[in-house]
C-alpha cells in the first residue's frame, strides 16, 4: 500500500469498510453543510454526534449515514448529526487511507479560543468557526474516532465530572480516561462550553477501517441515546442489555515526544497495564521515559510519534 503507511514502516492495512457516500448528505438541513438536525415531540437534551473530525476515520461517517437512511429520530430533545471535516472526508482514498486525516491542519487541535477568534485561516479553522455556534448549543457531545495503532477501545472524557460519569454510565467501551488533552492543541471535547453542565466524550472505538469498529460506535451511540431517554421504541438501533459501569482512569502524565528519535523499548498495546513504577518503557533521544506509579495504564501509545506530538498517556485507575 503506497503513501504514508509505507513511509513510517507499517505493514499494509486493509480497508474493510466501504467509502462513505458523502455527497448525498453534504447539504445538511439547517444552514451548516454536513449538519443534520432533528427535534423530538417532547423537550429534552440536545445531543450532537460528530464524525469525520479526521477525514480518514470513516467508520463514524458510515454510522451517521446509516442513522440518516434509517430515519433515527429523537423521542424527545434534539439530535444533531455532524460530518465534521467534510473537505477531508471527501478526499478519502482506500489506496492511501491515512492521507486524508486533514487538509491543512488537525481539526481536533484548533478549538482554543485564541485560535478560533484569531485572524489566521485554514480549511480546518474555517470549519471549526462554522461549527462553533452549533457546538455552543449542545448539552452532550459524542465525537466518534478510530485508531491507527493497536489499542483497546475507550472513551476520553471532556472536562468536568459530568463527562466522566456519562462515559461510565454508557458502559461500552468499559474504560473512561480523563485527561488534559494534547500539547499540540485543544480538542473539540476540551472546548470551554463543556464542564459543569454540558458533557463531552470522545470515543476511540477501535482500528481504522474495520467492521468491528463501526459496531462499537453504534453500540455506544445507541446506549447514549437510550441513556438520555431520546430513543424511539421502534428506532433501528442495536439491541440493548444491562452492563456494569465503565472503569475510570485518570491520566497522570502525558508524554510528548521532544525529539525525532522517540522510541518504545518494545511493542506496547493501548490498554496494557505496567505493574511496577519506574519501569523503563521508552527513550526520547537520550531521555528515559518511566512509569510514574504501579499499575500504570498505557493510553494509546503511538510508536512513531513526531516531535511535539503525544507519544503515550500514562494513567492510574480510580476506584
Short mmCIF file of C-alpha atoms in Angstrom, two decimals:
data_model
loop_
_atom_site.label_atom_id
_atom_site.label_comp_id
_atom_site.label_asym_id
_atom_site.label_seq_id
_atom_site.Cartn_x
_atom_site.Cartn_y
_atom_site.Cartn_z
CA UNK A 1 0.00 0.00 0.00
CA UNK A 2 1.59 3.30 -1.02
CA UNK A 3 1.75 6.61 0.79
CA UNK A 4 2.19 7.44 4.45
CA UNK A 5 1.89 3.89 5.74
CA UNK A 6 4.95 2.84 3.79
CA UNK A 7 6.84 5.99 4.84
CA UNK A 8 6.65 5.06 8.54
CA UNK A 9 7.29 1.38 8.07
CA UNK A 10 3.84 -0.07 8.68
CA UNK A 11 2.64 -3.27 7.07
CA UNK A 12 -0.28 -2.92 4.65
CA UNK A 13 -3.57 -2.20 6.41
CA UNK A 14 -6.77 -3.48 4.85
CA UNK A 15 -9.73 -1.14 4.39
CA UNK A 16 -12.69 -3.38 5.15
CA UNK A 17 -15.35 -0.68 5.20
CA UNK A 18 -16.97 1.00 2.17
CA UNK A 19 -16.21 4.59 1.37
CA UNK A 20 -18.91 6.93 2.76
CA UNK A 21 -21.45 8.25 0.26
CA UNK A 22 -20.57 11.82 1.17
CA UNK A 23 -22.31 13.95 -1.41
CA UNK A 24 -25.80 12.73 -0.57
CA UNK A 25 -25.52 14.14 2.94
CA UNK A 26 -23.36 17.19 2.30
CA UNK A 27 -26.08 19.84 2.26
CA UNK A 28 -27.38 19.30 5.79
CA UNK A 29 -30.79 20.62 6.76
CA UNK A 30 -30.11 23.64 8.94
CA UNK A 31 -27.81 26.01 7.10
CA UNK A 32 -24.48 24.39 8.02
CA UNK A 33 -23.16 21.93 5.40
CA UNK A 34 -22.93 18.40 6.75
CA UNK A 35 -25.06 19.11 9.85
CA UNK A 36 -28.45 17.41 10.26
CA UNK A 37 -30.91 18.44 12.98
CA UNK A 38 -33.95 16.55 14.25
CA UNK A 39 -36.31 17.59 17.05
CA UNK A 40 -38.41 15.28 19.20
CA UNK A 41 -42.02 15.83 20.20
CA UNK A 42 -41.07 16.46 23.85
CA UNK A 43 -38.46 18.74 25.44
CA UNK A 44 -35.16 17.17 26.35
CA UNK A 45 -31.39 17.38 25.92
CA UNK A 46 -29.57 18.38 22.75
CA UNK A 47 -27.22 15.57 21.69
CA UNK A 48 -24.63 16.12 18.98
CA UNK A 49 -22.90 13.11 17.40
CA UNK A 50 -19.93 14.16 15.29
CA UNK A 51 -17.89 12.03 12.90
CA UNK A 52 -15.07 12.57 10.46
CA UNK A 53 -13.17 15.14 12.51
CA UNK A 54 -10.28 13.24 10.93
CA UNK A 55 -11.17 12.57 7.31
CA UNK A 56 -9.55 9.13 7.17
CA UNK A 57 -11.66 7.87 10.10
CA UNK A 58 -14.64 6.80 8.04
CA UNK A 59 -16.46 4.45 10.43
CA UNK A 60 -18.20 7.32 12.21
CA UNK A 61 -19.36 8.83 8.92
CA UNK A 62 -20.79 5.45 7.93
CA UNK A 63 -22.71 5.31 11.22
CA UNK A 64 -24.21 8.76 10.65
CA UNK A 65 -25.20 7.76 7.11
CA UNK A 66 -26.87 4.62 8.46
CA UNK A 67 -28.86 6.61 11.03
CA UNK A 68 -29.90 9.12 8.37
CA UNK A 69 -31.01 6.36 5.99
CA UNK A 70 -32.86 4.54 8.79
CA UNK A 71 -34.51 7.78 9.94
CA UNK A 72 -33.31 7.52 13.52
CA UNK A 73 -35.10 10.37 15.30
CA UNK A 74 -35.22 11.55 18.91
CA UNK A 75 -38.28 10.83 21.03
CA UNK A 76 -37.50 14.00 22.96
CA UNK A 77 -34.95 16.77 22.81
CA UNK A 78 -32.80 17.42 19.77
CA UNK A 79 -30.43 15.16 17.85
CA UNK A 80 -27.73 16.70 15.64
CA UNK A 81 -25.54 14.56 13.37
CA UNK A 82 -22.44 16.30 12.01
CA UNK A 83 -19.96 15.25 9.32
CA UNK A 84 -17.24 17.42 10.79
CA UNK A 85 -14.34 17.69 8.32
CA UNK A 86 -16.23 17.44 5.04
CA UNK A 87 -13.28 18.50 2.89
CA UNK A 88 -11.02 15.79 4.32
CA UNK A 89 -13.71 13.08 4.25
CA UNK A 90 -14.28 13.73 0.57
CA UNK A 91 -10.57 13.12 -0.11
CA UNK A 92 -10.54 9.64 1.46
CA UNK A 93 -8.83 7.11 -0.82
CA UNK A 94 -8.73 3.42 0.21
CA UNK A 95 -5.45 3.07 -1.69
CA UNK A 96 -3.78 5.60 0.66
CA UNK A 97 -6.10 5.64 3.66
CA UNK A 98 -4.08 7.76 6.09
CA UNK A 99 -3.53 10.65 3.67
CA UNK A 100 -6.89 12.37 4.27
CA UNK A 101 -6.60 12.91 8.02
CA UNK A 102 -6.90 16.64 7.35
CA UNK A 103 -6.46 19.20 4.55
CA UNK A 104 -4.34 21.92 6.20
CA UNK A 105 -4.16 21.03 9.90
CA UNK A 106 -5.71 18.75 12.51
CA UNK A 107 -9.34 19.80 13.11
CA UNK A 108 -9.08 18.31 16.59
CA UNK A 109 -6.31 20.70 17.67
CA UNK A 110 -7.86 24.09 16.79
CA UNK A 111 -10.54 24.63 19.45
CA UNK A 112 -8.65 27.11 21.65
CA UNK A 113 -10.47 30.48 21.86
CA UNK A 114 -7.34 32.34 20.75
CA UNK A 115 -7.20 30.31 17.53
CA UNK A 116 -10.92 30.45 16.82
CA UNK A 117 -11.01 34.19 17.42
CA UNK A 118 -7.77 34.97 15.59
CA UNK A 119 -7.12 36.11 12.04
CA UNK A 120 -5.32 33.01 10.76
CA UNK A 121 -7.27 30.92 8.27
CA UNK A 122 -7.14 27.30 7.14
CA UNK A 123 -9.65 24.76 5.90
CA UNK A 124 -9.99 23.29 9.39
CA UNK A 125 -10.10 26.61 11.25
CA UNK A 126 -12.81 27.89 8.94
CA UNK A 127 -14.79 24.70 9.53
CA UNK A 128 -14.38 24.92 13.31
CA UNK A 129 -15.63 28.51 13.25
CA UNK A 130 -18.65 27.44 11.22
CA UNK A 131 -19.47 24.67 13.72
CA UNK A 132 -18.82 26.75 16.84
CA UNK A 133 -22.33 28.30 17.15
CA UNK A 134 -23.80 24.80 16.93
CA UNK A 135 -21.37 23.40 19.49
CA UNK A 136 -22.37 26.12 21.93
CA UNK A 137 -25.99 24.88 21.89
CA UNK A 138 -25.47 21.20 22.72
CA UNK A 139 -25.86 19.55 26.11
CA UNK A 140 -23.99 16.37 25.20
CA UNK A 141 -21.32 15.73 22.55
CA UNK A 142 -20.24 12.30 21.34
CA UNK A 143 -17.26 12.62 18.99
CA UNK A 144 -16.56 9.40 17.03
CA UNK A 145 -12.96 8.38 16.27
CA UNK A 146 -10.92 5.29 15.39
CA UNK A 147 -7.27 4.35 15.88
CA UNK A 148 -4.24 3.52 13.74
CA UNK A 149 -2.17 1.74 16.40
CA UNK A 150 -3.32 -1.37 18.33
CA UNK A 151 -5.42 -0.40 21.34
CA UNK A 152 -8.50 -1.44 23.28
CA UNK A 153 -11.49 0.87 22.70
CA UNK A 154 -12.04 3.64 25.23
CA UNK A 155 -13.75 6.92 25.98
CA UNK A 156 -11.74 10.10 26.51
CA UNK A 157 -13.78 12.43 28.68
CA UNK A 158 -14.08 16.16 28.36
CA UNK A 159 -13.55 18.44 31.37
CA UNK A 160 -15.84 18.04 34.35
CA UNK A 161 -17.39 15.23 36.37
CA UNK A 162 -20.48 15.10 34.13
CA UNK A 163 -18.43 13.83 31.19
CA UNK A 164 -16.68 11.16 33.23
CA UNK A 165 -19.94 9.96 34.79
CA UNK A 166 -21.65 9.81 31.40
CA UNK A 167 -18.92 7.62 29.92
CA UNK A 168 -19.11 5.26 32.88
CA UNK A 169 -22.91 5.09 32.59
CA UNK A 170 -22.76 4.07 28.92
CA UNK A 171 -20.50 1.14 29.83
CA UNK A 172 -19.28 0.27 26.35
CA UNK A 173 -16.41 0.50 25.86
CA UNK A 174 -15.77 -0.29 29.53
CA UNK A 175 -12.93 2.24 30.04
CA UNK A 176 -13.20 6.01 30.52
CA UNK A 177 -9.96 8.00 30.56
CA UNK A 178 -9.90 11.54 31.96
CA UNK A 179 -7.05 13.60 30.55
CA UNK A 180 -5.95 17.18 29.92
CA UNK A 181 -5.65 16.96 26.14
CA UNK A 182 -2.64 17.44 23.87
CA UNK A 183 0.25 19.88 23.91
CA UNK A 184 -0.27 20.31 20.16
CA UNK A 185 -3.70 21.92 20.56
CA UNK A 186 -7.19 21.83 22.04
CA UNK A 187 -9.69 19.15 21.02
CA UNK A 188 -13.39 19.74 20.44
CA UNK A 189 -14.26 17.94 23.71
CA UNK A 190 -11.92 20.35 25.56
CA UNK A 191 -13.83 23.45 24.45
CA UNK A 192 -14.87 25.70 27.34
CA UNK A 193 -18.57 25.02 26.69
CA UNK A 194 -18.13 21.59 28.29
CA UNK A 195 -17.69 21.35 32.02
CA UNK A 196 -20.12 21.62 34.91
CA UNK A 197 -23.31 21.19 32.86
CA UNK A 198 -22.59 20.18 29.26
CA UNK A 199 -20.80 16.84 28.80
CA UNK A 200 -18.42 15.66 26.09
CA UNK A 201 -17.00 12.26 25.21
CA UNK A 202 -14.53 11.26 22.52
CA UNK A 203 -14.97 7.62 21.56
CA UNK A 204 -11.88 5.80 20.30
CA UNK A 205 -13.82 2.81 19.00
CA UNK A 206 -11.15 0.54 17.55
CA UNK A 207 -8.91 0.17 14.50
CA UNK A 208 -9.44 2.32 11.42
CA UNK A 209 -11.49 0.85 8.57
CA UNK A 210 -12.66 -2.31 10.35
CA UNK A 211 -16.28 -3.54 10.76
CA UNK A 212 -15.89 -4.20 14.49
CA UNK A 213 -15.11 -0.51 15.00
CA UNK A 214 -18.37 0.51 13.34
CA UNK A 215 -20.21 -1.99 15.57
CA UNK A 216 -18.62 -0.50 18.70
CA UNK A 217 -19.57 3.01 17.59
CA UNK A 218 -23.19 2.10 17.06
CA UNK A 219 -23.46 0.23 20.36
CA UNK A 220 -22.06 3.21 22.28
CA UNK A 221 -24.14 5.79 20.41
CA UNK A 222 -27.34 3.77 20.79
CA UNK A 223 -26.76 3.29 24.52
CA UNK A 224 -26.17 7.04 24.88
CA UNK A 225 -29.42 7.79 23.05
CA UNK A 226 -31.27 5.43 25.37
CA UNK A 227 -29.49 6.72 28.47
CA UNK A 228 -30.71 10.23 27.64
CA UNK A 229 -34.26 8.97 27.11
CA UNK A 230 -34.16 10.04 23.48
CA UNK A 231 -34.50 6.72 21.64
CA UNK A 232 -37.77 5.91 19.88
CA UNK A 233 -39.00 2.41 20.74
CA UNK A 234 -39.19 1.48 17.05
CA UNK A 235 -35.81 3.03 16.14
CA UNK A 236 -33.48 0.90 14.02
CA UNK A 237 -30.87 0.55 16.77
CA UNK A 238 -28.92 -2.48 18.02
CA UNK A 239 -30.48 -4.36 20.96
CA UNK A 240 -29.55 -3.26 24.46
CA UNK A 241 -28.58 -5.21 27.57
CA UNK A 242 -27.55 -4.16 31.10
CA UNK A 243 -23.83 -3.51 31.50
CA UNK A 244 -21.70 -2.76 34.55
CA UNK A 245 -20.44 0.82 34.87
CA UNK A 246 -17.26 1.60 32.99
CA UNK A 247 -13.97 1.84 34.84
CA UNK A 248 -12.39 5.29 35.24
CA UNK A 249 -8.70 6.06 34.83
CA UNK A 250 -7.08 9.47 35.15
CA UNK A 251 -4.02 10.50 33.16
CA UNK A 252 -1.10 11.26 35.45
CA UNK A 253 1.39 12.13 32.73
CA UNK A 254 1.11 12.95 29.05
CA UNK A 255 4.34 12.05 27.29
CA UNK A 256 5.04 14.39 24.38
CA UNK A 257 7.94 13.50 22.08
CA UNK A 258 10.62 16.18 22.37
CA UNK A 259 12.93 14.67 19.75
CA UNK A 260 12.54 12.95 16.41
CA UNK A 261 14.14 9.83 17.91
CA UNK A 262 11.35 8.84 20.33
CA UNK A 263 11.15 5.02 20.56
CA UNK A 264 9.44 2.50 22.82
CA UNK A 265 11.57 -0.37 24.11
CA UNK A 266 9.07 -2.91 22.77
CA UNK A 267 5.70 -3.03 21.08
CA UNK A 268 3.01 -1.89 23.51
CA UNK A 269 -0.74 -2.10 23.06
CA UNK A 270 -3.13 0.58 24.28
CA UNK A 271 -4.85 -0.70 27.42
CA UNK A 272 -1.79 -2.60 28.62
CA UNK A 273 -1.01 -2.18 32.33
CA UNK A 274 2.59 -2.00 33.55
CA UNK A 275 2.67 -3.45 37.09
CA UNK A 276 5.73 -1.68 38.54
CA UNK A 277 6.50 2.02 38.89
CA UNK A 278 9.81 3.24 37.43
CA UNK A 279 9.66 0.68 34.60
CA UNK A 280 11.58 1.97 31.59
CA UNK A 281 9.23 1.95 28.58
CA UNK A 282 10.75 4.36 26.06
CA UNK A 283 13.64 6.61 25.14
CA UNK A 284 13.16 10.15 23.85
CA UNK A 285 16.57 10.77 22.40
CA UNK A 286 18.76 10.21 25.46
CA UNK A 287 15.97 10.88 27.97
CA UNK A 288 14.31 7.93 29.68
CA UNK A 289 10.53 7.55 29.96
CA UNK A 290 9.50 5.54 33.02
CA UNK A 291 6.16 4.65 34.58
CA UNK A 292 5.36 7.09 37.42
CA UNK A 293 3.38 4.62 39.57
CA UNK A 294 2.38 0.97 39.93
CA UNK A 295 -0.39 -0.44 37.72
CA UNK A 296 0.25 2.18 35.07
CA UNK A 297 -2.24 2.13 32.20
CA UNK A 298 -0.82 2.88 28.75
CA UNK A 299 -3.31 5.00 26.82
CA UNK A 300 -2.99 4.83 23.03
CA UNK A 301 0.81 4.57 22.64
CA UNK A 302 1.99 5.87 19.26
CA UNK A 303 5.25 4.15 18.25
CA UNK A 304 6.01 6.72 15.55
CA UNK A 305 5.23 9.91 17.46
CA UNK A 306 6.54 13.03 15.78
CA UNK A 307 8.34 15.72 17.74
CA UNK A 308 5.82 17.86 19.61
CA UNK A 309 3.08 15.21 19.43
CA UNK A 310 1.69 12.90 22.11
CA UNK A 311 3.55 9.57 22.28
CA UNK A 312 1.54 7.99 25.10
CA UNK A 313 -0.58 8.96 28.08
CA UNK A 314 0.10 7.25 31.42
CA UNK A 315 -2.93 6.77 33.67
CA UNK A 316 -3.95 5.48 37.08
CA UNK A 317 -7.22 3.65 37.73
CA UNK A 318 -9.62 5.28 40.17
CA UNK A 319 -11.79 3.07 42.34
#
